[in-house]
Amino acid sequence: MSAPERPDVVVVGAGITGASIARHLAAAGASVVVLERGLPASGATGRSGGMVRAYDPDPAIAELALPSLAVYRDPANWASGRSPLRAVGSVTAADPALEPELRAEAAGITAARGGPAPGGAGPDAAGGVRLAGGIALVEPEAGWVDPAEVTADWLAQARALGASVREGTPVRAVTARGGRPVVHTDDGELRAGTVVAATGPWAADPVPGLRTAHPVRARSIQVSVVRRDPGAPPHATFVDLRTGRYAKPVGADRTLLGMPHLVWDCPFDAPADPAHERATTTALAAHLPWVALAAHVATTRATDAYGEPAHGPSGLLESTGVPHAWSVRGWNGGGVKTAPEAGRRIALACLSEARVA
């Protein structure tokens, strides 16, 4: 389908958040063009672990994560006709001093969604994961999604609703003309009612016209995949709030392992760090003892976008200095679990100003 000459909204970036925004805008009847420099989900989205759950220690993220999990669970929301959620359960470990807070959060999740209640566990193990002296909030209906699969489904829905998705089309600049943004690409100019950039770590070094008032920084992420032998027990997704360590099953016989890699302002294609790979395996053995002897399959390194909470519409968008051009906040590693609800709210914020007379 050819793009409209003056779309209501141009979405820059076809990762999971950009795809969600495009789908919600198209469903609301807006004319939408998505511009992606490479292939959809080829950036941070495609290298994300995709763990989703309702609980988050940041109340602003939790407010988005709870309804997002409901979207992931419901087959009716997906063009494929099936839910993308692998409901292996989620274990969030924390210091025992936080037990009252976690109990209150579990009660709030139950009240908001109904169904099986999140449980507590500790100090031994939960969901096949040792807690190493901590306690845990256990969400039986949470788990993980394949972010590339989700992105493809949302873009398929957006296209079916009339959106145009242009792959291999990098944006070179965004300027203003007549009080509205103009997007400059190698294929020419595209005038729009509103521009919303969902560029992930590339927001740290934006094209002219998309620089935000509050800086976004790129931070390294690195994960390893190991083979889970048949004798190793199955396990839920896992994150330890004390250390930032995390893990998730990948299919029937593999497990992804990760922990914070505090290297800032690094390129997306930086080589893997062997020392961090070894340290990650050693650290996760405290929670999944079998990984100490597990065969290594692969290590992947990328970057993610980190920044302050946004100060623009819905608390999710940052102004750029170009009228009606916005940038999505940096998700600090939480973009996948917030994408369904964040995309919906960002679309609503754009619709109020996007229509071009």
XYZ file of C-alpha atoms in Angstrom:
357
model
C 0.000 0.000 0.000
C 1.394 3.443 -0.891
C 1.923 5.935 1.894
C -0.382 8.934 2.174
C 1.139 12.242 1.078
C 0.559 13.792 4.494
C -0.052 11.071 7.085
C -1.505 11.890 10.451
C 1.456 10.234 12.193
C 4.904 9.081 11.152
C 6.340 6.466 13.520
C 10.130 6.252 13.376
C 11.308 2.792 14.376
C 9.676 -0.609 13.911
C 10.690 -2.249 17.147
C 8.135 -3.571 19.590
C 7.050 -0.173 20.937
C 6.862 1.458 17.499
C 4.821 -1.475 16.215
C 2.421 -1.187 19.144
C 1.983 2.542 18.546
C 1.351 1.992 14.835
C -1.202 -0.742 15.468
C -3.170 1.372 17.949
C -3.070 4.455 15.722
C -4.270 2.509 12.690
C -7.030 0.879 14.732
C -8.224 4.356 15.714
C -8.494 5.382 12.064
C -5.344 7.493 11.778
C -3.243 7.414 8.622
C 0.141 6.038 9.656
C 3.555 5.585 8.065
C 6.223 3.558 9.865
C 9.836 4.207 8.867
C 12.450 1.595 9.822
C 16.138 1.941 9.003
C 16.627 -1.822 8.745
C 14.198 -4.653 9.299
C 11.465 -4.692 11.968
C 12.725 -5.869 15.362
C 16.326 -5.863 14.111
C 17.545 -3.617 16.928
C 17.237 -3.954 20.693
C 13.810 -5.597 20.328
C 15.202 -8.623 18.511
C 17.851 -9.190 21.180
C 15.584 -8.756 24.181
C 14.849 -11.626 26.540
C 11.157 -10.747 26.349
C 10.293 -11.484 29.996
C 6.860 -10.156 30.984
C 5.141 -9.923 34.364
C 2.778 -7.616 36.210
C 5.039 -6.599 39.091
C 7.762 -3.970 38.850
C 9.352 -1.968 41.674
C 8.854 1.215 39.621
C 5.165 2.156 40.047
C 5.077 3.892 36.642
C 6.306 0.727 34.912
C 3.997 -1.506 36.959
C 1.007 0.619 35.916
C 1.810 -0.247 32.296
C 2.959 -3.832 32.866
C -0.262 -5.113 34.446
C -2.605 -4.291 31.523
C 0.155 -5.245 29.076
C 0.317 -8.751 30.519
C -3.446 -9.051 30.033
C -3.028 -8.110 26.360
C -0.294 -10.695 25.879
C -2.463 -13.394 27.466
C -5.573 -12.860 25.340
C -5.581 -14.711 21.973
C -8.235 -12.304 20.655
C -5.637 -9.507 20.498
C -3.449 -11.237 17.927
C -3.635 -11.645 14.170
C -2.220 -15.137 14.610
C -5.267 -16.113 16.670
C -3.114 -17.296 19.552
C -1.459 -15.691 22.542
C 2.308 -15.115 22.196
C 2.764 -15.614 25.942
C 4.749 -18.616 27.139
C 3.192 -18.815 30.595
C 6.037 -20.553 32.416
C 5.520 -18.364 35.483
C 7.598 -15.526 36.882
C 9.702 -15.372 40.047
C 10.785 -11.949 41.319
C 13.285 -12.354 44.164
C 13.916 -9.601 46.709
C 15.341 -8.871 50.124
C 13.234 -10.357 52.942
C 12.778 -6.833 54.327
C 10.498 -6.141 51.372
C 8.006 -8.869 52.274
C 5.222 -6.469 53.367
C 5.594 -4.500 50.139
C 5.523 -7.631 47.969
C 2.454 -8.970 49.771
C 0.667 -5.674 49.166
C 1.694 -5.717 45.499
C 0.446 -9.294 45.120
C -2.903 -8.320 46.601
C -3.138 -5.358 44.231
C -2.398 -7.511 41.187
C -5.042 -10.003 42.243
C -7.634 -7.286 42.793
C -6.881 -5.702 39.427
C -7.029 -8.761 37.215
C -8.713 -11.578 39.150
C -7.699 -15.145 38.429
C -4.949 -17.023 40.276
C -3.273 -14.880 42.893
C 0.468 -14.233 42.834
C 2.100 -16.073 45.691
C 5.046 -15.620 47.997
C 7.954 -17.925 48.581
C 11.203 -18.025 50.476
C 13.824 -18.353 51.541
C 14.561 -21.579 49.669
C 13.187 -21.908 46.141
C 10.267 -21.106 43.855
C 9.470 -22.054 40.283
C 12.582 -24.193 40.008
C 14.812 -21.280 41.082
C 16.825 -21.040 44.301
C 16.290 -17.716 46.035
C 19.692 -17.517 47.788
C 18.286 -16.149 51.009
C 15.660 -13.935 49.434
C 11.900 -14.013 49.211
C 9.898 -13.987 46.018
C 6.742 -12.749 44.375
C 5.543 -15.590 42.146
C 3.219 -14.889 39.209
C 1.979 -18.215 37.768
C 0.383 -16.598 34.681
C 3.412 -14.541 33.635
C 6.392 -15.707 31.586
C 7.918 -14.522 28.321
C 7.137 -13.598 24.735
C 9.210 -13.581 21.568
C 9.555 -9.816 20.930
C 10.165 -10.264 17.194
C 7.025 -12.407 16.898
C 4.968 -9.785 18.735
C 6.380 -6.987 16.585
C 5.559 -8.848 13.371
C 1.989 -9.501 14.524
C 1.356 -5.861 15.416
C 2.803 -4.644 12.126
C 0.614 -7.129 10.256
C -2.410 -5.737 12.069
C -1.318 -2.158 11.322
C -0.911 -2.938 7.618
C -4.306 -4.641 7.492
C -5.776 -1.458 8.978
C -4.155 0.732 6.300
C -0.748 1.635 7.726
C 2.301 1.801 5.467
C 5.528 0.204 6.774
C 8.706 1.201 4.943
C 11.717 -0.990 5.707
C 15.266 0.042 4.850
C 14.344 3.719 5.123
C 16.577 5.605 7.560
C 15.433 9.006 8.734
C 18.090 11.656 8.136
C 16.462 14.619 9.883
C 13.189 16.060 11.109
C 12.504 19.758 10.542
C 9.545 22.080 10.892
C 7.529 23.668 8.089
C 4.350 25.616 8.652
C 4.251 24.509 12.277
C 4.273 20.783 11.409
C 7.134 18.271 11.144
C 8.807 17.217 7.916
C 10.657 13.894 7.893
C 13.667 13.726 5.575
C 14.643 10.320 4.162
C 16.721 9.107 1.227
C 13.430 8.633 -0.611
C 12.366 12.242 -0.116
C 10.368 14.309 2.338
C 7.299 13.242 4.244
C 5.123 15.866 5.918
C 3.089 14.726 8.903
C 0.691 15.876 11.535
C 2.866 14.335 14.243
C 6.106 12.380 14.409
C 6.819 9.906 17.205
C 10.276 8.347 17.391
C 10.541 4.920 19.016
C 14.199 4.323 18.247
C 15.403 2.643 21.436
C 19.163 2.996 22.001
C 19.517 5.115 18.854
C 17.711 7.870 20.788
C 21.047 8.366 22.564
C 22.522 9.707 19.327
C 19.459 10.962 17.467
C 19.195 12.373 13.983
C 18.844 16.162 13.792
C 15.441 17.249 14.997
C 14.824 14.307 17.330
C 17.092 15.247 20.237
C 15.184 15.299 23.517
C 15.473 17.822 26.320
C 16.459 15.080 28.769
C 19.261 12.877 27.446
C 18.935 9.195 26.703
C 21.975 6.971 27.164
C 22.805 3.627 25.604
C 23.810 0.889 28.046
C 25.222 -2.491 27.166
C 23.140 -5.613 27.607
C 24.672 -9.059 27.271
C 23.024 -12.445 27.665
C 24.180 -16.022 27.273
C 22.220 -19.106 26.288
C 23.183 -22.477 27.786
C 21.900 -25.965 27.149
C 19.563 -27.394 29.782
C 20.161 -31.124 30.018
C 17.118 -33.427 30.341
C 17.921 -34.016 34.014
C 17.806 -30.294 34.852
C 14.465 -29.190 36.291
C 12.217 -26.771 34.369
C 12.046 -23.252 35.758
C 10.086 -20.018 35.583
C 11.434 -16.709 34.344
C 13.463 -15.125 37.125
C 14.788 -11.728 38.157
C 16.553 -10.848 41.402
C 15.950 -7.252 42.449
C 18.948 -7.427 44.793
C 21.487 -8.085 42.051
C 19.763 -7.625 38.687
C 20.435 -11.252 37.720
C 17.812 -12.829 35.483
C 17.056 -16.012 33.560
C 14.368 -17.518 31.383
C 13.773 -20.847 29.688
C 14.127 -20.890 25.919
C 12.120 -23.766 24.553
C 12.468 -27.200 26.063
C 16.223 -27.471 26.394
C 17.877 -24.058 26.716
C 18.056 -21.225 29.234
C 18.975 -17.577 28.800
C 21.150 -16.027 31.531
C 21.841 -12.361 32.167
C 22.926 -9.758 34.668
C 23.715 -6.033 34.451
C 26.617 -5.081 32.202
C 27.365 -1.532 33.287
C 29.062 -0.253 30.162
C 27.577 3.050 29.063
C 27.505 4.880 25.736
C 28.672 1.825 23.818
C 27.837 0.978 20.186
C 25.042 -1.455 19.467
C 27.362 -3.868 17.662
C 30.105 -4.017 20.321
C 31.768 -7.451 20.601
C 30.765 -9.829 23.365
C 32.622 -9.534 26.670
C 34.034 -12.985 27.599
C 34.741 -11.982 31.204
C 31.151 -10.890 31.715
C 29.953 -14.108 30.077
C 31.891 -16.171 32.625
C 30.787 -13.979 35.522
C 27.138 -14.311 34.478
C 27.270 -18.106 34.473
C 28.979 -18.154 37.872
C 26.453 -15.738 39.367
C 23.374 -17.552 38.037
C 24.652 -20.888 39.379
C 23.574 -19.625 42.816
C 19.979 -19.769 41.570
C 20.161 -22.529 38.941
C 22.988 -24.793 40.159
C 23.029 -26.933 37.028
C 24.232 -24.041 34.847
C 27.728 -24.361 36.318
C 28.253 -27.446 34.124
C 25.911 -26.522 31.279
C 27.186 -26.338 27.714
C 27.436 -22.811 26.350
C 25.369 -22.205 23.200
C 25.676 -18.501 22.377
C 26.319 -15.036 23.779
C 24.569 -11.945 22.455
C 25.451 -8.333 23.157
C 23.477 -5.232 22.261
C 22.418 -1.979 23.931
C 19.252 -0.577 25.432
C 17.934 2.935 26.067
C 18.121 4.413 29.555
C 16.726 7.762 30.623
C 14.561 9.672 33.028
C 10.776 9.359 33.040
C 9.406 11.446 30.194
C 8.002 14.910 30.803
C 5.670 15.136 27.804
C 2.160 13.785 27.090
C 1.147 10.755 29.153
C 4.539 10.755 30.842
C 5.738 8.613 27.940
C 6.852 11.153 25.335
C 9.667 13.720 25.336
C 9.567 16.892 23.269
C 12.294 17.353 20.654
C 12.188 21.049 19.863
C 10.401 20.430 16.545
C 6.675 21.160 16.864
C 4.571 17.993 17.091
C 7.641 15.741 16.993
C 8.092 13.495 20.016
C 10.430 10.800 21.220
C 9.384 7.807 23.322
C 10.993 7.653 26.748
C 13.897 5.306 27.364
C 12.515 2.120 28.899
C 15.536 1.185 31.034
C 15.236 -2.413 29.890
C 11.462 -2.660 30.377
C 10.177 -1.972 26.880
C 8.751 -5.411 26.096
C 6.647 -5.784 29.213
C 5.171 -2.291 28.783
C 4.721 -2.178 24.994
C 1.006 -3.068 24.699
C -0.240 -0.422 27.140
C 2.478 2.132 26.375
C 1.645 1.926 22.673
C -2.029 2.451 23.395
C -1.407 5.525 25.558
C 1.115 7.048 23.176
C -1.317 6.586 20.286
C -4.041 8.389 22.220
C -1.675 11.249 22.996
C -0.730 11.572 19.329
C -4.285 11.442 18.035
C -5.295 14.621 19.834
C -2.828 16.701 17.817
C -2.021 14.657 14.742
C -4.846 15.322 12.320
C -3.657 17.406 9.413
C -6.195 19.849 8.056
